[in-house]
Amino acid sequence: MITFFVSILLLIVGYFTYGKYVEKVFGEKEERPTPAYVNADGVDYVPMSTPRNSLIQLLNIAGVGPVFGPIAGALYGPVAFIWIVVGCIFAGAVHDYLTGMISIRNRGAHLPELASRFLGKHMRHIVNVFALLLLVLVGTVFVTSPAMLLYNLMDAKFSIAIITFIIFAYYILATLLPVDKIIGRFYPFFGALLVISALGVGVGMVVTGASIPELTLQNMHPGNLPIFPLLFFTITCGALSGFHATQSPIISRTTQNEKQGRKIFYGMMIAEGIIAMIWAAAAMALFDGYGGLSQMLAEGGPAGVVSSVSLMMMGSIGGTLAILGVIILPITSGDTAFRAARMIIADYFKIAQAKISKRLWIAIPLFVISYALTQIDFNLLWRYFSWANQVTAVIALWVGAMYLFLQFKNHWIATIPAIFMTAMVFVYIVYEPTMGLGQSLTVSYIVGAIAAILITLAFFYYGNKKRGTEFILEEDVSGFKQPLPQN
């Protein structure tokens, strides 16, 4: 249990140390008005308090990622703890903070527009496709997973089809209504339930003396699947997730001032990392070893593990509340996934969103496509989601790196994780036998290394070229362009 406690402590210390350093590198300006005020429209641009924004951000980014992912990642053993801690502090939280803050500096722009501005205009179209693919997959996965959990919780009193319909109906309302009507009003209560459920499982393990394994670098996976690259695509939320880059701009449009950014963006990613640690530890400790966990996953999937852990640690009443907390996770990310997709499409085609009819015309096709995808096997959906998720994370990290590079600031805080994950993305797609090319690990590592080197060289070439021009870095609050300061 020492490894578990040290890992939690490192995550907390990381927020107060490395998080503070990242904030200093970025250079927040408390006096600078934010899009919540400058672009206020009563729908998406609505100023809200830091506690409310923080809890909404946590629920937006969490989904089932920091629960289902760490449960599956627990099969690899305590090495998963390393990725959660290191990935969260040095990659995931940096990714979330830079995405949110750069969006604030650019009228609450979403990732496709930011990629166009900082990585080249052609990237806007590519990132639009990836972002919308990811968001529709997320929305679909986050309909299916809570429907399965509710189906189990209610002992099959209602069919999965009926539960799915109810969830879709809620998603439609949350996608169309102003952000402060449903999301801003109810999310803080949902966030409290989420935190209580995670803490309940964590405290339960401590009180019962659960045998959480200590750190080892040995690969414990019963199927002997390789840690590199599969662990980085199994545990995404809780360590590094591109989905967050689609969610942070939602809150960048409701943040009151830039000083709040570290708490909202960096801090909530750390909180998600702690949730991931708790569920990974529970999965490792409570099923008689990795073989037992593997069998449980084969029989009931991650949802079955969640139900068993919750009831074992907290009893029937507390366990039910914990399960409800986990159900809330995907629902409160699924609704904002569709909301973000609507906003991205509106930004791309420059469609004003003040009228609900225009919001509706964008939203309807999204829900039709998502419903069709619910008929596909969940495990297949999850694999495609995981890869698209980390591709999006790579793009967002390169955007953050370029933003800092063009300001002559320490871009390495984003460039290093961007290089590493670029390599992993290519290794995964070359190696993965189901959705990838099915090549050997040796070939995959070589391709990944070459791809990462070439993309890094392209980054420095493009960045140095832009440094020598009057490159438009960001917009000030009056709408006038601020030219890049020359070194």
Coordinates of C-alpha atoms in Angstrom, one line a residue, residues 25-475:
V25 CA 5.8 29.5 -18.1
F26 CA 2.5 30.3 -19.7
G27 CA 2.3 33.8 -18.1
E28 CA -1.3 34.1 -16.9
K29 CA -2.7 37.7 -16.7
E30 CA -5.3 38.1 -14.0
E31 CA -6.3 41.6 -15.2
R32 CA -7.1 40.5 -18.8
P33 CA -10.8 40.2 -19.5
T34 CA -11.9 36.7 -20.6
P35 CA -14.2 35.6 -23.4
A36 CA -17.0 34.9 -20.8
Y37 CA -17.4 38.6 -20.6
V38 CA -16.1 39.9 -23.9
N39 CA -18.1 37.4 -26.0
A40 CA -21.1 36.9 -23.7
D41 CA -24.1 35.5 -25.5
G42 CA -26.1 33.8 -22.8
V43 CA -25.7 30.4 -24.4
D44 CA -22.0 29.3 -24.4
Y45 CA -20.2 32.4 -23.2
V46 CA -21.5 32.7 -19.6
P47 CA -19.2 33.7 -16.6
M48 CA -19.4 31.2 -13.8
S49 CA -17.5 30.8 -10.4
T50 CA -14.3 28.9 -10.0
P51 CA -15.8 26.1 -7.9
R52 CA -18.6 25.6 -10.4
N53 CA -16.2 25.7 -13.4
S54 CA -13.9 23.3 -11.6
L55 CA -16.5 20.7 -10.9
I56 CA -18.0 21.0 -14.4
Q57 CA -14.5 20.6 -15.9
L58 CA -13.9 17.5 -13.8
L59 CA -17.1 15.9 -14.8
N60 CA -16.6 16.9 -18.5
I61 CA -13.2 15.3 -18.7
A62 CA -13.8 12.3 -16.5
G63 CA -16.3 10.1 -18.2
V64 CA -15.6 6.4 -17.6
G65 CA -12.0 6.9 -18.7
P66 CA -10.5 7.2 -15.2
V67 CA -12.6 4.2 -14.1
F68 CA -12.8 1.7 -17.0
G69 CA -9.3 2.5 -18.3
P70 CA -7.4 2.0 -15.1
I71 CA -9.4 -1.2 -14.3
A72 CA -8.3 -2.6 -17.7
G73 CA -4.8 -1.2 -17.2
A74 CA -4.5 -2.8 -13.8
L75 CA -3.9 -6.1 -15.7
Y76 CA -0.4 -4.8 -16.4
G77 CA 0.3 -4.5 -12.7
P78 CA 1.8 -1.7 -10.6
V79 CA 3.6 -0.3 -13.6
A80 CA 0.3 1.3 -14.4
F81 CA 0.7 3.5 -11.3
I82 CA 3.9 5.0 -12.9
W83 CA 2.0 6.0 -16.1
I84 CA -0.9 7.5 -14.1
V85 CA 1.4 9.7 -11.9
V86 CA 4.0 10.7 -14.5
G87 CA 1.5 10.9 -17.4
C88 CA -0.9 13.0 -15.3
I89 CA 1.6 15.5 -13.9
F90 CA 3.9 16.0 -17.0
A91 CA 1.6 15.3 -19.9
G92 CA -2.2 15.2 -19.1
A93 CA -2.4 18.2 -16.8
V94 CA 0.0 20.2 -19.0
H95 CA -2.2 19.3 -22.0
D96 CA -5.4 20.4 -20.3
Y97 CA -3.9 23.6 -18.9
L98 CA -2.4 24.8 -22.2
T99 CA -5.5 23.9 -24.2
G100 CA -7.8 25.7 -21.8
M101 CA -5.6 28.8 -21.5
I102 CA -4.7 29.2 -25.2
S103 CA -8.4 28.9 -25.9
I104 CA -9.1 31.7 -23.4
R105 CA -6.5 33.8 -25.2
N106 CA -8.3 33.1 -28.5
R107 CA -12.0 33.9 -27.9
G108 CA -12.7 30.4 -26.5
A109 CA -11.7 28.7 -29.7
H110 CA -11.8 24.9 -30.0
L111 CA -8.9 22.7 -31.0
P112 CA -9.5 22.7 -34.8
E113 CA -9.3 26.5 -34.9
L114 CA -6.2 26.5 -32.6
A115 CA -4.5 23.9 -34.8
S116 CA -5.2 26.0 -37.8
R117 CA -3.7 29.1 -36.2
F118 CA -0.6 27.5 -34.8
L119 CA 0.1 24.4 -36.9
G120 CA -1.0 25.6 -40.3
K121 CA -4.4 26.3 -42.0
H122 CA -4.6 22.8 -43.5
M123 CA -4.6 21.3 -40.1
R124 CA -8.0 22.8 -39.3
H125 CA -9.7 20.4 -41.7
I126 CA -7.7 17.4 -40.4
V127 CA -8.3 18.2 -36.8
N128 CA -12.0 18.9 -37.4
V129 CA -12.4 15.4 -38.7
F130 CA -10.5 13.8 -35.8
A131 CA -12.2 15.9 -33.2
L132 CA -15.7 15.2 -34.5
L133 CA -14.9 11.5 -34.9
L134 CA -13.6 11.4 -31.3
L135 CA -16.6 13.3 -29.9
V136 CA -19.2 11.2 -31.6
L137 CA -17.4 8.0 -30.5
V138 CA -17.1 9.4 -26.9
G139 CA -20.8 10.3 -26.9
T140 CA -21.7 6.9 -28.2
V141 CA -19.5 5.0 -25.7
F142 CA -20.8 7.2 -22.9
V143 CA -24.4 6.2 -23.8
T144 CA -23.6 2.5 -23.9
S145 CA -21.5 2.3 -20.7
P146 CA -23.9 4.0 -18.3
A147 CA -26.8 2.2 -19.9
M148 CA -25.1 -1.1 -19.0
L149 CA -24.4 0.0 -15.4
L150 CA -28.0 1.2 -14.9
Y151 CA -29.3 -2.0 -16.4
N152 CA -27.3 -4.0 -13.9
L153 CA -28.1 -1.7 -11.0
M154 CA -31.9 -2.0 -11.6
D155 CA -31.7 -5.9 -12.1
A156 CA -32.9 -5.6 -15.7
K157 CA -36.3 -4.0 -14.7
F158 CA -36.0 -1.8 -17.8
S159 CA -34.4 -2.9 -21.1
I160 CA -31.1 -1.4 -22.3
A161 CA -33.0 0.1 -25.2
I162 CA -35.3 2.1 -22.9
I163 CA -32.4 3.3 -20.7
T164 CA -30.5 4.3 -23.8
F165 CA -33.4 6.3 -25.1
I166 CA -33.7 8.2 -21.8
I167 CA -30.0 9.0 -21.8
F168 CA -30.2 10.3 -25.4
A169 CA -33.1 12.5 -24.5
Y170 CA -31.1 14.1 -21.7
Y171 CA -28.1 14.5 -24.0
I172 CA -30.3 16.4 -26.5
L173 CA -31.4 18.8 -23.8
A174 CA -27.9 19.4 -22.5
T175 CA -26.6 20.0 -26.0
L176 CA -29.2 22.5 -27.0
L177 CA -29.9 24.5 -23.8
P178 CA -27.7 27.4 -22.5
V179 CA -24.7 26.1 -20.5
D180 CA -25.9 27.5 -17.2
K181 CA -29.4 25.9 -17.4
I182 CA -28.5 22.2 -16.9
I183 CA -24.7 21.8 -16.9
G184 CA -24.0 24.8 -14.7
R185 CA -26.9 24.1 -12.4
F186 CA -26.6 20.4 -11.7
Y187 CA -23.0 19.5 -12.3
P188 CA -21.7 20.7 -9.0
F189 CA -24.0 18.2 -7.2
F190 CA -22.9 15.5 -9.5
G191 CA -19.3 16.4 -9.0
A192 CA -19.7 16.0 -5.2
L193 CA -21.2 12.6 -5.7
L194 CA -18.3 11.6 -8.0
V195 CA -15.7 12.6 -5.4
I196 CA -17.6 11.0 -2.5
S197 CA -17.8 7.7 -4.4
A198 CA -14.1 7.6 -5.3
L199 CA -13.1 8.5 -1.8
G200 CA -15.5 5.9 -0.4
V201 CA -13.7 3.1 -2.4
G202 CA -10.3 4.5 -1.5
V203 CA -11.1 4.7 2.3
G204 CA -12.7 1.3 2.1
M205 CA -9.5 -0.3 0.8
V206 CA -7.5 1.4 3.6
V207 CA -9.9 0.4 6.4
T208 CA -10.2 -3.2 5.2
G209 CA -6.4 -3.5 4.7
A210 CA -6.7 -4.4 1.0
S211 CA -3.5 -5.9 -0.4
I212 CA -2.6 -3.3 -3.0
P213 CA 0.6 -4.5 -4.7
E214 CA 3.9 -2.6 -4.4
L215 CA 5.8 -1.2 -7.3
T216 CA 7.4 -3.5 -9.8
L217 CA 8.3 -3.0 -13.5
Q218 CA 7.3 -6.5 -14.3
N219 CA 4.5 -7.0 -16.9
M220 CA 1.7 -8.8 -15.1
H221 CA -0.7 -9.0 -17.9
P222 CA -2.1 -12.6 -18.2
G223 CA -2.1 -12.3 -21.9
N224 CA 1.5 -11.0 -21.9
L225 CA 0.4 -8.0 -24.0
P226 CA 3.2 -5.4 -24.4
I227 CA 3.3 -2.4 -22.1
F228 CA 4.6 -0.3 -24.9
P229 CA 2.4 0.9 -26.5
L230 CA -0.8 -0.7 -25.2
L231 CA -0.8 0.7 -21.7
F232 CA -0.8 4.3 -23.0
F233 CA -4.0 3.5 -24.9
T234 CA -5.6 1.5 -22.2
I235 CA -5.2 4.2 -19.5
T236 CA -6.0 7.5 -21.2
C237 CA -8.2 9.6 -19.0
G238 CA -6.4 9.7 -15.7
A239 CA -3.0 10.1 -17.4
L240 CA -3.4 11.8 -20.9
S241 CA -6.5 12.2 -23.0
G242 CA -7.2 14.2 -26.1
F243 CA -10.9 14.2 -25.3
H244 CA -10.0 16.8 -22.7
A245 CA -8.8 19.2 -25.5
T246 CA -12.4 19.2 -26.8
Q247 CA -13.8 19.9 -23.3
S248 CA -11.5 22.6 -21.9
P249 CA -12.7 25.2 -24.5
I250 CA -16.2 24.8 -23.1
I251 CA -15.0 26.1 -19.7
S252 CA -12.6 28.6 -21.3
R253 CA -15.8 30.4 -22.4
T254 CA -17.1 30.5 -18.8
T255 CA -13.9 31.2 -16.9
Q256 CA -13.9 34.6 -15.1
N257 CA -10.2 35.3 -15.2
E258 CA -6.9 33.7 -16.2
K259 CA -5.7 33.3 -12.6
Q260 CA -8.3 30.6 -12.1
G261 CA -6.9 28.5 -14.9
R262 CA -4.5 26.3 -12.8
K263 CA -7.3 25.3 -10.5
I264 CA -9.7 24.6 -13.2
F265 CA -7.6 22.9 -15.9
Y266 CA -4.4 21.6 -14.3
G267 CA -6.0 20.9 -10.9
M268 CA -9.0 18.9 -12.2
M269 CA -6.7 16.7 -14.2
I270 CA -4.8 15.9 -11.0
A271 CA -8.1 15.1 -9.4
E272 CA -8.9 12.8 -12.2
G273 CA -5.5 11.1 -11.8
I274 CA -6.3 10.4 -8.1
I275 CA -9.6 8.8 -9.1
A276 CA -7.7 6.7 -11.7
M277 CA -5.2 5.6 -9.0
I278 CA -8.0 4.5 -6.6
W279 CA -9.8 2.4 -9.3
A280 CA -6.5 0.9 -10.6
A281 CA -5.5 -0.1 -7.0
A282 CA -8.9 -1.6 -6.3
A283 CA -8.8 -3.7 -9.5
M284 CA -5.4 -5.0 -8.6
A285 CA -6.2 -5.7 -4.9
L286 CA -9.7 -7.3 -4.8
F287 CA -9.9 -10.1 -7.3
D288 CA -7.3 -12.7 -6.2
G289 CA -4.6 -11.6 -8.6
Y290 CA -4.5 -10.6 -12.2
G291 CA -6.0 -13.9 -13.4
G292 CA -9.1 -13.2 -11.2
L293 CA -9.3 -9.7 -12.6
S294 CA -9.0 -10.9 -16.1
Q295 CA -11.8 -13.5 -15.6
M296 CA -14.0 -10.8 -14.0
L297 CA -13.4 -8.5 -17.0
A298 CA -14.2 -11.3 -19.4
E299 CA -17.5 -12.1 -17.6
G300 CA -18.8 -8.7 -16.7
G301 CA -16.5 -6.1 -18.3
P302 CA -15.4 -3.0 -16.5
A303 CA -19.0 -2.3 -15.4
G304 CA -19.1 -5.6 -13.6
V305 CA -15.8 -4.8 -11.8
V306 CA -17.2 -1.4 -10.8
S307 CA -20.3 -3.0 -9.3
S308 CA -18.3 -5.6 -7.4
V309 CA -15.7 -3.2 -6.0
S310 CA -18.4 -0.7 -4.9
L311 CA -20.5 -3.3 -3.1
M312 CA -17.4 -4.9 -1.5
M313 CA -15.9 -1.7 -0.2
M314 CA -19.0 0.2 0.8
G315 CA -21.9 -2.2 1.4
S316 CA -25.3 -2.2 -0.3
I317 CA -26.3 1.4 0.3
G318 CA -22.8 3.0 0.0
G319 CA -22.0 0.7 -2.9
T320 CA -25.1 1.8 -4.7
L321 CA -24.2 5.5 -4.2
A322 CA -20.7 4.7 -5.5
I323 CA -22.1 3.0 -8.6
L324 CA -24.4 6.0 -9.2
G325 CA -21.3 8.2 -9.0
V326 CA -19.6 6.2 -11.7
I327 CA -22.8 6.2 -13.8
I328 CA -22.7 10.0 -13.6
L329 CA -19.2 10.1 -15.0
P330 CA -20.0 9.0 -18.5
I331 CA -23.3 10.8 -18.7
T332 CA -21.7 14.1 -17.7
S333 CA -19.1 13.7 -20.4
G334 CA -21.3 12.3 -23.0
D335 CA -23.6 15.4 -23.0
T336 CA -20.6 17.8 -23.2
A337 CA -19.1 15.7 -26.0
F338 CA -22.2 16.3 -28.1
R339 CA -22.2 20.0 -27.0
A340 CA -18.6 20.4 -28.0
A341 CA -19.3 18.7 -31.4
R342 CA -22.1 21.2 -32.0
M343 CA -19.8 24.1 -31.1
I344 CA -17.0 22.9 -33.3
I345 CA -19.3 22.5 -36.3
A346 CA -20.8 25.9 -35.6
D347 CA -17.4 27.5 -35.5
Y348 CA -16.2 25.7 -38.6
F349 CA -19.2 26.9 -40.7
K350 CA -19.6 30.2 -38.8
I351 CA -23.1 29.5 -37.7
A352 CA -24.4 31.7 -34.9
Q353 CA -25.8 29.7 -32.0
A354 CA -28.1 32.2 -30.4
K355 CA -31.2 30.7 -32.0
I356 CA -32.2 27.2 -30.9
S357 CA -33.3 26.2 -34.4
K358 CA -29.7 26.6 -35.7
R359 CA -28.4 24.5 -32.7
L360 CA -31.0 21.9 -33.5
W361 CA -30.0 21.5 -37.2
I362 CA -26.5 20.8 -36.2
A363 CA -27.3 18.4 -33.3
I364 CA -29.9 16.2 -35.0
P365 CA -27.4 14.5 -37.4
L366 CA -24.9 14.0 -34.6
F367 CA -27.5 12.0 -32.6
V368 CA -28.7 10.0 -35.5
I369 CA -25.1 8.9 -36.3
S370 CA -24.4 8.2 -32.6
Y371 CA -27.5 6.0 -32.3
A372 CA -26.4 3.9 -35.3
L373 CA -23.0 3.4 -33.7
T374 CA -24.6 2.0 -30.5
Q375 CA -25.4 -1.1 -32.5
I376 CA -21.6 -1.8 -32.8
D377 CA -19.7 -4.0 -30.3
F378 CA -18.6 -1.8 -27.3
N379 CA -15.1 -3.3 -27.2
L380 CA -14.5 -2.4 -30.9
L381 CA -15.8 1.2 -30.3
W382 CA -13.5 1.5 -27.3
R383 CA -10.4 0.6 -29.3
Y384 CA -11.2 3.1 -32.0
F385 CA -12.0 5.7 -29.3
S386 CA -8.6 5.1 -27.6
W387 CA -6.6 5.6 -30.7
A388 CA -8.5 8.7 -31.9
N389 CA -8.3 10.0 -28.3
Q390 CA -4.5 9.9 -28.2
V391 CA -4.1 11.3 -31.7
T392 CA -6.1 14.2 -30.6
A393 CA -3.9 14.5 -27.5
V394 CA -0.8 14.6 -29.7
I395 CA -2.2 17.4 -31.8
A396 CA -3.2 19.4 -28.7
L397 CA 0.3 19.0 -27.2
W398 CA 1.9 20.2 -30.5
V399 CA -0.4 23.2 -30.5
G400 CA 0.7 24.0 -26.9
A401 CA 4.3 23.5 -27.8
M402 CA 4.1 25.8 -30.8
Y403 CA 2.3 28.5 -28.8
L404 CA 5.1 28.6 -26.3
F405 CA 7.9 28.2 -28.9
L406 CA 6.6 31.3 -30.7
Q407 CA 6.7 33.3 -27.5
F408 CA 10.3 32.2 -26.8
K409 CA 9.2 30.4 -23.7
N410 CA 10.0 26.9 -22.4
H411 CA 8.1 24.9 -25.0
W412 CA 9.7 21.6 -23.8
I413 CA 7.0 21.2 -21.1
A414 CA 4.7 20.3 -24.1
T415 CA 7.2 19.2 -26.7
I416 CA 8.7 16.3 -24.7
P417 CA 5.3 14.6 -24.0
A418 CA 4.3 15.4 -27.6
I419 CA 7.3 13.6 -29.1
F420 CA 6.8 10.6 -26.8
M421 CA 3.1 10.2 -27.6
T422 CA 3.6 10.8 -31.3
A423 CA 5.9 7.8 -31.3
M424 CA 3.4 5.7 -29.3
V425 CA 0.5 6.7 -31.7
F426 CA 2.5 5.4 -34.7
V427 CA 3.7 2.3 -32.8
Y428 CA 0.1 1.4 -31.8
I429 CA -1.4 1.8 -35.3
V430 CA 1.4 -0.3 -36.9
Y431 CA 1.3 -3.0 -34.2
E432 CA -2.4 -3.3 -33.4
P433 CA -3.7 -6.5 -35.1
T434 CA -7.4 -5.6 -35.1
M435 CA -7.6 -2.0 -36.3
G436 CA -4.0 -1.5 -37.2
L437 CA -1.4 -3.0 -39.6
G438 CA -0.6 -6.0 -37.4
Q439 CA 3.2 -5.7 -37.7
S440 CA 5.8 -6.9 -35.2
L441 CA 6.8 -4.8 -32.2
T442 CA 10.3 -4.3 -33.7
V443 CA 9.0 -2.9 -36.9
S444 CA 6.4 -0.8 -35.0
Y445 CA 9.1 0.7 -32.7
I446 CA 11.2 1.7 -35.7
V447 CA 8.3 3.3 -37.6
G448 CA 7.2 5.1 -34.4
A449 CA 10.7 6.5 -33.8
I450 CA 11.2 7.6 -37.4
A451 CA 7.7 9.3 -37.4
A452 CA 8.4 11.1 -34.1
I453 CA 11.7 12.4 -35.4
L454 CA 10.3 13.6 -38.7
I455 CA 7.4 15.4 -37.1
T456 CA 9.7 17.0 -34.5
L457 CA 11.9 18.3 -37.3
A458 CA 8.9 19.7 -39.1
F459 CA 7.8 21.4 -35.9
F460 CA 11.1 23.2 -35.5
Y461 CA 11.2 24.1 -39.2
Y462 CA 7.7 25.5 -39.2
G463 CA 8.2 27.3 -35.8
N464 CA 11.5 29.0 -36.8
K465 CA 9.9 30.1 -40.1
K466 CA 7.0 31.7 -38.2
R467 CA 9.3 33.3 -35.7
G468 CA 10.7 35.4 -38.5
T469 CA 7.3 36.8 -39.5
E470 CA 4.6 39.0 -38.0
F471 CA 2.8 35.9 -36.9
I472 CA -0.5 36.5 -35.2
L473 CA -0.2 34.8 -31.9
E474 CA -3.5 35.6 -30.2
E475 CA -6.3 38.1 -30.1

